[in-house]
Coordinates of C-alpha atoms and ligand atoms in Angstrom, one line a residue:
M1 CA -26.6 -34.0 -6.6
H2 CA -28.1 -36.2 -3.7
F3 CA -30.9 -33.0 -3.2
D4 CA -32.9 -30.3 -4.8
T5 CA -33.5 -28.4 -1.3
I6 CA -30.8 -28.8 1.8
I7 CA -32.2 -27.0 4.9
K8 CA -29.1 -26.4 6.5
N9 CA -28.6 -25.8 11.0
G10 CA -32.0 -25.5 11.6
T11 CA -34.0 -27.0 14.7
V12 CA -36.0 -29.6 13.9
V13 CA -39.5 -29.6 15.9
T14 CA -42.0 -33.2 15.6
A15 CA -44.8 -33.1 17.7
S16 CA -42.6 -35.8 20.0
D17 CA -38.8 -34.4 19.3
T18 CA -36.8 -31.4 18.9
F19 CA -33.5 -31.8 18.0
Q20 CA -29.9 -30.1 15.3
S21 CA -30.6 -31.8 11.9
D22 CA -30.3 -30.6 8.1
V23 CA -33.7 -31.7 6.3
G24 CA -32.7 -33.2 2.9
I25 CA -35.5 -32.4 -0.2
R26 CA -36.0 -34.6 -3.0
D27 CA -38.9 -34.8 -5.7
G28 CA -41.2 -32.9 -2.9
K29 CA -40.3 -35.2 -0.2
I30 CA -37.9 -35.6 2.9
T31 CA -35.0 -37.9 1.8
A32 CA -32.7 -37.4 4.5
L33 CA -32.3 -35.8 8.0
A34 CA -28.1 -36.0 9.0
A35 CA -26.3 -33.4 11.6
S36 CA -24.7 -32.5 8.0
L37 CA -26.2 -33.1 4.4
D38 CA -24.7 -31.5 1.4
G39 CA -24.9 -31.3 -2.6
A40 CA -28.5 -29.7 -3.1
E41 CA -29.8 -26.7 -6.1
E42 CA -30.8 -25.0 -3.2
I43 CA -29.6 -24.3 0.7
I44 CA -31.9 -22.5 2.4
D45 CA -29.8 -21.0 6.7
A46 CA -32.0 -22.1 9.0
A47 CA -29.5 -21.3 11.9
G48 CA -31.9 -20.0 14.6
L49 CA -35.3 -21.7 13.2
Y50 CA -37.3 -23.9 13.7
V51 CA -38.2 -26.4 11.4
M52 CA -42.1 -27.8 12.0
P53 CA -44.3 -29.3 10.0
G54 CA -46.6 -27.1 8.0
G55 CA -49.6 -26.1 9.9
I56 CA -52.5 -28.2 8.9
D57 CA -56.2 -26.5 9.8
S58 CA -59.0 -28.8 10.5
H59 CA -61.3 -26.8 10.1
V60 CA -61.9 -24.1 7.7
H61 CA -64.9 -22.5 5.9
L62 CA -64.3 -21.6 2.4
A63 CA -66.4 -19.9 -0.2
Q64 CA -68.9 -21.3 1.5
P65 CA -73.3 -20.9 0.1
S66 CA -74.4 -18.7 2.6
G67 CA -77.4 -17.7 1.6
D68 CA -79.7 -14.4 2.6
G69 CA -77.5 -12.6 -0.3
I70 CA -74.6 -13.6 2.5
V71 CA -71.3 -13.5 0.7
M72 CA -68.3 -15.6 2.4
A73 CA -65.6 -13.2 2.6
D74 CA -63.1 -15.9 1.0
D75 CA -62.9 -18.4 -1.5
F76 CA -60.2 -21.5 -2.4
A77 CA -57.7 -18.6 -3.6
S78 CA -57.2 -16.0 -0.6
G79 CA -58.3 -18.1 1.8
T80 CA -55.7 -20.6 1.1
L81 CA -52.8 -17.7 0.2
S82 CA -53.6 -16.4 3.6
A83 CA -53.3 -19.8 5.7
A84 CA -49.6 -20.2 3.6
F85 CA -48.5 -17.1 5.1
G86 CA -49.7 -18.0 8.7
G87 CA -47.9 -21.3 8.4
N88 CA -50.1 -24.1 7.2
T89 CA -49.4 -26.0 4.3
T90 CA -53.4 -28.2 4.3
V91 CA -56.5 -26.8 5.0
L92 CA -59.5 -29.2 5.2
T93 CA -62.5 -27.3 4.3
F94 CA -66.4 -28.0 4.4
C95 CA -68.7 -28.9 1.4
M96 CA -71.9 -28.7 2.8
Q97 CA -74.6 -30.5 1.3
E98 CA -77.3 -28.7 -0.2
K99 CA -80.4 -29.7 0.8
G100 CA -82.1 -32.0 -1.1
T101 CA -79.3 -32.4 -3.3
T102 CA -76.8 -35.6 -2.8
L103 CA -73.5 -35.1 -1.6
R104 CA -71.8 -36.2 -5.0
Q105 CA -74.0 -33.2 -6.7
S106 CA -72.4 -30.8 -3.6
L107 CA -69.1 -31.6 -4.4
T108 CA -69.2 -31.5 -7.8
D109 CA -70.3 -28.0 -7.7
Y110 CA -67.1 -27.5 -4.4
H111 CA -64.1 -29.1 -6.7
A112 CA -64.9 -26.6 -9.5
K113 CA -64.5 -23.4 -7.4
A114 CA -61.3 -25.0 -5.4
E115 CA -59.9 -26.5 -8.4
G116 CA -57.0 -24.0 -10.1
E117 CA -57.2 -21.8 -7.3
C118 CA -55.5 -23.1 -4.4
Y119 CA -51.9 -22.1 -2.8
I120 CA -51.9 -24.7 -0.9
D121 CA -53.1 -27.9 0.0
V122 CA -56.7 -28.7 0.9
S123 CA -59.1 -31.4 1.4
F124 CA -62.5 -31.7 1.9
H125 CA -65.3 -32.7 4.9
L126 CA -68.7 -33.1 3.6
V127 CA -71.2 -31.7 5.6
V128 CA -74.7 -34.2 5.8
T129 CA -77.8 -31.8 6.0
D130 CA -80.3 -34.8 4.7
P131 CA -79.2 -37.5 5.7
T132 CA -81.5 -40.1 2.9
S133 CA -81.3 -43.6 3.7
Y134 CA -80.1 -43.2 -0.2
V135 CA -76.9 -41.0 1.0
L136 CA -76.0 -42.2 3.8
G137 CA -76.8 -45.8 2.7
Q138 CA -74.9 -45.4 -1.0
E139 CA -73.4 -42.5 -1.3
L140 CA -71.6 -42.6 2.2
P141 CA -69.8 -45.9 1.9
A142 CA -68.6 -45.5 -1.4
L143 CA -67.7 -41.3 -0.9
V144 CA -65.5 -43.2 2.3
E145 CA -64.3 -45.4 -0.1
D146 CA -62.7 -42.4 -2.6
G147 CA -61.1 -40.9 0.4
Y148 CA -64.0 -38.0 1.4
T149 CA -63.5 -39.6 5.5
S150 CA -65.1 -37.2 7.5
L151 CA -68.0 -35.7 8.0
K152 CA -69.6 -33.0 10.1
V153 CA -73.2 -32.2 11.0
F154 CA -75.2 -29.6 12.8
M155 CA -77.3 -29.7 16.1
T156 CA -78.2 -26.2 15.4
Y157 CA -79.4 -24.0 12.8
D158 CA -83.0 -24.9 11.5
N159 CA -81.8 -25.3 7.5
L160 CA -78.9 -27.5 9.0
R161 CA -79.9 -29.5 11.9
L162 CA -80.2 -32.9 11.6
R163 CA -83.2 -34.6 14.5
D164 CA -81.3 -36.8 17.2
D165 CA -82.6 -39.8 15.4
Q166 CA -81.2 -38.6 12.1
I167 CA -78.4 -38.0 13.6
L168 CA -77.9 -41.9 14.9
E169 CA -78.3 -43.1 11.9
T170 CA -75.3 -41.0 10.4
L171 CA -73.2 -42.0 12.8
D172 CA -74.3 -45.3 12.2
S173 CA -73.5 -45.7 8.6
A174 CA -70.5 -43.1 9.2
R175 CA -69.0 -46.3 11.6
S176 CA -69.7 -49.2 9.3
S177 CA -67.8 -47.1 6.2
G178 CA -65.0 -46.4 8.7
A179 CA -65.1 -41.9 8.6
L180 CA -65.4 -39.9 10.9
V181 CA -68.0 -37.2 12.5
M182 CA -67.4 -33.7 13.0
V183 CA -69.9 -32.5 15.5
H184 CA -71.4 -28.7 16.0
C185 CA -72.7 -29.2 19.8
E186 CA -75.4 -26.1 20.6
N187 CA -79.2 -27.3 21.3
E188 CA -81.0 -25.2 18.7
D189 CA -84.6 -25.5 20.6
A190 CA -83.2 -23.5 23.2
I191 CA -80.9 -21.0 20.9
R192 CA -84.6 -20.8 19.4
Y193 CA -86.1 -19.7 22.3
L194 CA -83.9 -17.3 23.8
I195 CA -83.7 -15.8 20.7
G196 CA -87.0 -15.3 20.0
K197 CA -86.6 -13.9 24.2
H198 CA -84.3 -11.1 23.4
E199 CA -86.0 -9.5 20.2
Q200 CA -89.8 -9.4 21.8
S201 CA -88.1 -7.3 24.5
G202 CA -86.2 -5.4 22.3
D203 CA -82.6 -6.8 22.8
V204 CA -81.5 -7.2 19.8
A205 CA -78.0 -5.5 19.5
P206 CA -74.9 -7.9 18.5
K207 CA -74.2 -9.0 22.7
F208 CA -77.3 -11.1 22.7
H209 CA -75.7 -13.5 20.2
A210 CA -73.8 -14.7 22.7
L211 CA -76.6 -14.5 25.5
S212 CA -79.3 -16.2 23.0
R213 CA -76.3 -19.3 22.5
P214 CA -75.3 -20.5 26.2
A215 CA -72.5 -22.7 28.3
A216 CA -75.7 -24.9 29.0
A217 CA -76.8 -25.1 25.2
E218 CA -73.4 -26.3 24.8
R219 CA -73.2 -28.5 27.7
E220 CA -76.6 -30.4 26.9
A221 CA -75.6 -30.9 23.1
T222 CA -72.1 -31.8 23.8
H223 CA -73.5 -34.1 26.1
R224 CA -76.1 -35.8 23.9
A225 CA -74.4 -35.7 21.1
L226 CA -71.5 -38.0 22.9
S227 CA -75.0 -40.2 24.3
L228 CA -75.6 -40.3 21.0
A229 CA -72.0 -41.8 19.4
E230 CA -71.9 -44.1 22.8
I231 CA -75.5 -46.0 21.6
V232 CA -74.5 -46.3 18.1
D233 CA -70.4 -47.5 19.2
T234 CA -68.8 -44.0 17.1
S235 CA -65.5 -42.1 16.6
I236 CA -66.8 -38.3 17.4
V237 CA -65.1 -35.1 17.5
I238 CA -66.7 -32.2 19.1
V239 CA -65.4 -29.4 17.7
H240 CA -65.3 -25.7 18.4
V241 CA -64.9 -26.2 22.2
S242 CA -66.0 -23.5 24.1
N243 CA -66.0 -23.9 27.7
R244 CA -65.5 -25.8 31.0
Q245 CA -68.8 -27.9 30.6
A246 CA -68.5 -29.1 27.5
M247 CA -65.1 -30.2 28.4
E248 CA -66.6 -32.4 31.4
E249 CA -68.6 -34.0 29.1
I250 CA -66.2 -34.6 27.1
E251 CA -63.9 -35.9 30.4
R252 CA -67.4 -38.2 31.6
A253 CA -67.1 -39.4 27.7
R254 CA -63.8 -41.4 27.9
K255 CA -64.1 -42.4 31.1
R256 CA -66.4 -44.1 29.8
G257 CA -65.2 -45.2 27.4
G258 CA -66.2 -42.8 25.0
K259 CA -63.9 -42.3 21.6
V260 CA -63.8 -39.2 21.0
A261 CA -61.5 -35.7 20.6
G262 CA -61.7 -32.3 21.4
E263 CA -60.9 -29.7 19.2
T264 CA -60.8 -25.3 19.9
C265 CA -59.6 -22.5 18.8
P266 CA -58.1 -19.2 19.1
Q267 CA -61.0 -17.4 19.8
Y268 CA -61.8 -18.9 22.6
L269 CA -58.3 -18.1 24.3
L270 CA -58.3 -14.6 23.5
L271 CA -61.9 -13.2 23.0
T272 CA -64.7 -13.4 25.5
A273 CA -69.1 -12.5 25.2
D274 CA -67.4 -8.5 26.4
D275 CA -65.9 -8.0 23.0
L276 CA -70.0 -8.9 21.7
D277 CA -70.5 -5.7 23.3
A278 CA -68.6 -3.0 21.7
A279 CA -69.4 0.2 21.0
E280 CA -72.1 0.9 18.2
L281 CA -72.3 -2.2 15.8
E282 CA -68.6 -3.2 16.1
G283 CA -69.1 -6.6 18.8
A284 CA -70.9 -7.9 14.9
K285 CA -66.9 -8.4 14.2
F286 CA -67.0 -11.3 17.3
V287 CA -70.1 -13.0 15.9
C288 CA -69.3 -16.6 16.3
S289 CA -71.3 -20.5 17.5
P290 CA -70.6 -20.7 19.6
P291 CA -69.7 -17.0 21.1
P292 CA -66.4 -16.8 23.0
R293 CA -67.6 -16.9 27.0
D294 CA -65.3 -15.3 29.7
K295 CA -61.8 -15.1 31.6
E296 CA -62.6 -18.6 33.0
S297 CA -63.8 -20.5 29.9
Q298 CA -60.2 -19.2 28.6
I299 CA -59.0 -20.4 31.0
A300 CA -59.9 -23.7 31.2
C301 CA -59.4 -24.4 26.9
W302 CA -55.8 -23.3 28.1
E303 CA -56.0 -26.5 30.5
G304 CA -57.4 -27.7 28.1
L305 CA -54.8 -27.8 25.7
Q306 CA -52.3 -28.8 28.3
T307 CA -53.9 -31.5 29.7
G308 CA -55.3 -33.4 26.0
V309 CA -58.6 -32.9 26.6
F310 CA -58.0 -31.3 23.0
E311 CA -56.1 -33.2 20.6
L312 CA -57.2 -30.5 18.0
F313 CA -56.3 -26.9 17.8
S314 CA -57.9 -25.3 14.5
S315 CA -58.9 -21.7 13.6
D316 CA -62.8 -22.3 13.0
H317 CA -61.6 -19.8 9.5
C318 CA -65.4 -18.9 8.7
P319 CA -65.0 -15.1 7.4
F320 CA -67.2 -12.2 5.9
R321 CA -66.8 -9.0 5.6
Y322 CA -68.0 -6.3 8.3
D323 CA -68.7 -3.1 6.9
D324 CA -70.6 -5.3 3.6
A325 CA -74.0 -5.4 3.2
S326 CA -73.1 -8.7 1.9
G327 CA -71.0 -9.4 5.7
K328 CA -71.8 -9.0 9.2
L329 CA -73.8 -5.6 8.8
N330 CA -76.3 -6.5 6.0
E331 CA -79.6 -4.6 5.9
K332 CA -81.5 -7.9 8.6
G333 CA -77.9 -7.7 10.2
K334 CA -77.7 -4.2 11.6
R335 CA -81.8 -4.5 12.4
S336 CA -81.2 -7.7 14.8
F337 CA -78.7 -9.9 15.9
R338 CA -80.3 -13.1 14.8
W339 CA -79.9 -11.7 11.2
I340 CA -75.3 -11.5 11.8
P341 CA -73.5 -13.7 10.4
N342 CA -72.0 -16.3 12.7
G343 CA -68.0 -16.4 12.4
I344 CA -64.5 -14.8 12.1
P345 CA -61.5 -14.8 10.0
G346 CA -58.4 -16.7 11.3
V347 CA -56.8 -18.8 9.5
E348 CA -53.8 -17.0 9.2
T349 CA -53.6 -16.3 12.6
R350 CA -54.3 -19.3 14.3
L351 CA -50.6 -20.6 14.6
P352 CA -49.2 -17.0 15.7
I353 CA -51.6 -16.6 18.5
L354 CA -51.1 -20.4 19.5
F355 CA -46.9 -20.6 19.4
S356 CA -46.9 -16.5 20.9
E357 CA -49.4 -16.9 23.8
G358 CA -48.8 -20.7 24.1
V359 CA -45.5 -21.7 23.4
S360 CA -43.7 -17.7 23.8
K361 CA -45.4 -17.8 27.1
G362 CA -44.3 -20.5 28.5
R363 CA -48.0 -22.5 28.8
I364 CA -47.1 -25.3 26.2
D365 CA -43.9 -26.7 24.8
I366 CA -42.8 -26.9 21.2
N367 CA -43.9 -30.1 20.8
R368 CA -46.8 -29.8 21.9
F369 CA -47.0 -26.7 19.0
V370 CA -46.7 -28.9 16.5
A371 CA -48.6 -31.5 17.6
L372 CA -51.7 -29.7 18.1
S373 CA -51.5 -27.9 14.8
S374 CA -50.2 -30.6 12.5
T375 CA -49.6 -33.6 13.9
N376 CA -52.9 -34.8 15.8
H377 CA -54.5 -33.8 12.7
A378 CA -53.2 -35.7 9.8
K379 CA -53.3 -38.7 12.0
Q380 CA -57.0 -37.6 12.8
Y381 CA -58.0 -37.0 9.5
G382 CA -56.2 -39.9 7.2
L383 CA -53.1 -37.4 6.1
Y384 CA -50.6 -39.3 8.2
P385 CA -47.5 -39.7 7.1
Q386 CA -47.5 -38.3 4.4
K387 CA -47.8 -34.9 6.0
G388 CA -48.0 -33.3 9.1
T389 CA -44.4 -34.8 10.9
I390 CA -40.9 -34.5 9.4
A391 CA -39.8 -37.8 8.6
I392 CA -37.9 -39.7 5.9
G393 CA -40.8 -39.8 3.1
A394 CA -43.2 -37.4 4.0
D395 CA -44.0 -34.2 1.9
A396 CA -41.2 -32.1 2.4
D397 CA -44.7 -29.2 3.8
I398 CA -41.7 -27.4 6.3
A399 CA -42.2 -24.1 8.0
L400 CA -39.5 -22.7 9.0
W401 CA -40.4 -20.1 12.5
D402 CA -38.2 -17.1 13.5
P403 CA -38.9 -17.7 17.6
R404 CA -38.1 -14.6 18.2
K405 CA -39.8 -12.4 15.7
E406 CA -41.9 -9.6 17.2
M407 CA -45.2 -8.7 15.3
T408 CA -48.1 -7.0 15.8
I409 CA -50.7 -8.3 13.9
T410 CA -52.8 -5.6 12.6
N411 CA -55.8 -6.7 9.2
D412 CA -53.4 -4.8 7.2
I413 CA -50.3 -7.5 7.5
L414 CA -53.1 -10.5 6.6
H415 CA -54.0 -11.8 3.4
H416 CA -57.6 -13.1 3.9
G417 CA -61.1 -11.2 2.4
A418 CA -62.3 -10.0 5.3
D419 CA -62.0 -6.4 6.1
Y420 CA -60.8 -7.1 9.4
T421 CA -59.2 -9.0 12.5
P422 CA -60.8 -9.8 15.2
Y423 CA -57.3 -9.9 16.8
E424 CA -56.5 -6.0 15.6
G425 CA -53.2 -4.7 17.9
L426 CA -52.0 -7.8 19.4
E427 CA -48.2 -8.5 19.8
V428 CA -47.0 -11.4 18.6
V429 CA -43.6 -13.0 19.7
G430 CA -42.7 -15.6 16.7
W431 CA -43.7 -15.9 13.7
P432 CA -43.5 -17.8 10.5
V433 CA -41.2 -16.6 8.3
R434 CA -40.6 -19.1 5.0
V435 CA -43.3 -22.0 4.2
L436 CA -42.5 -24.8 1.8
L437 CA -45.3 -26.4 0.3
R438 CA -43.9 -30.2 -1.1
G439 CA -40.3 -28.8 -1.5
R440 CA -40.9 -26.0 -2.8
T441 CA -40.9 -22.1 -1.1
I442 CA -44.6 -20.7 -1.5
V443 CA -43.7 -17.9 1.6
D444 CA -40.7 -16.3 1.8
G445 CA -40.6 -13.3 4.3
A446 CA -43.6 -11.0 3.2
S447 CA -43.3 -12.6 -0.3
M448 CA -45.7 -15.1 -2.4
T449 CA -43.1 -16.7 -4.2
G450 CA -45.6 -19.8 -4.9
T451 CA -48.2 -19.8 -7.8
R452 CA -51.9 -19.2 -7.6
G453 CA -52.9 -23.2 -8.6
Q454 CA -49.9 -25.0 -7.3
G455 CA -52.0 -26.2 -4.0
A456 CA -53.0 -30.3 -4.6
Y457 CA -56.7 -31.8 -3.5
L458 CA -56.1 -34.3 -1.0
P459 CA -58.4 -38.2 -1.0
R460 CA -57.7 -39.0 2.4
K461 CA -57.3 -42.5 4.0
R462 CA -60.1 -43.3 6.9
S463 CA -58.7 -41.4 10.7
S464 CA -56.1 -43.5 12.9
R465 CA -59.7 -44.0 14.7
T466 CA -61.8 -45.3 12.5
R467 CA -59.8 -47.3 10.1
L468 CA -61.6 -51.2 9.7
Ligands
DUC501 N1 -70.0 -24.0 12.3 C1 -68.6 -23.4 12.4 O1 -68.1 -25.0 13.1 N2 -68.4 -22.5 11.9 C2 -68.8 -21.2 11.9 C3 -70.6 -21.2 12.0 C4 -70.2 -22.6 12.5 O2 -71.6 -22.3 13.4
ZN502 ZN1 -70.3 -26.0 13.5
ZN503 ZN1 -66.6 -23.9 11.2

């Protein structure tokens, strides 16, 4: 036998091409692409299906310590299970530096949480919250060599944010070592001021979360992050962009020669601030940061996906249970939006939403779908061409999509640990019906055919944008 598995009769889709081809797989790798292949233990008939690279979601929060009795709804097992059913084969999650400790210590703890738990492959971004000279001068360069080639910094949240001088120092260290820096852009001082004002007026319902974090606070911080990156000539990613004003900052920076990539997420295409104004405390289900904006912002984000302002479409899966004292409706959260944990689930619905609202509705073509959902993530974060494409030598991480399958998204068909989905009742056209991880079928229809622990940890090369 030449192959372990042949996928026959399907339409192969990459970020650049669409063609009829069989796909031969051996030892977990794609080893042949040809009009007709024979000689395998297993034949998968993909007639009528798209054969696409498995999704790579480069913005996922799992098992993240959240403090104050708040517990994230997904650990590595449930989060990666949910991701697999959503057509993904790799997720990049965040390893948060505990203030006062080293990055290595946080990584030791985080690896222990993932070890033996994952259904798909995982890799970690670092989150730098305490950029001491040891962390930036010694640890970070060594960690980049060890395959931790990206990091995130926050401009908001009192306990996470870095000052501008700390951001500059972190960017400078990242440039020297070739790490790619993701930036959460919101102006903390403005937000804290607005939260205080709303609370003083007794305006404590979930909808005031959105009013406390206006587009101007995101735009200003985006401009500042881009300026700081320009000053030290460092490549950055502006993550979870929600509106046109922030997009314009990215475009302006690019015109000046800035090295910037943009990311947006499903919530900015489908939700608005009005969702936070639901009856009772239901609006808490939609509390995330930056918050969803308005219809015009949704249009802007679609334009950004079409025109290339955004290279990345990620879920920002950051799940908390709703009806739970350790989630959205914790005792303090019921009293003020300030204490509602920020984040919503979405790792399983990201790709069906982009396929249905994007490809099926004619907003983007199928190749752009692959670029936005897989290939660009692999390129940005140093996994290409092992991941993110259908090519000889690549890992056989493949999602078979039925472009005609109609589904209604409800929480009971999903596999995450949250007790709700923000997209309850959304009808979609197009669904991943089979997923292969390194050649092995792990999702077949509604069944998990793989095993917990089959997912590997992936050390990464430097980003294609930061290679020295
Ligand atoms: N930033 C994220 O990236 N995810 C959830 C919450 C946040 O502020
Ligand atoms: Zn963020
Ligand atoms: Zn996030």
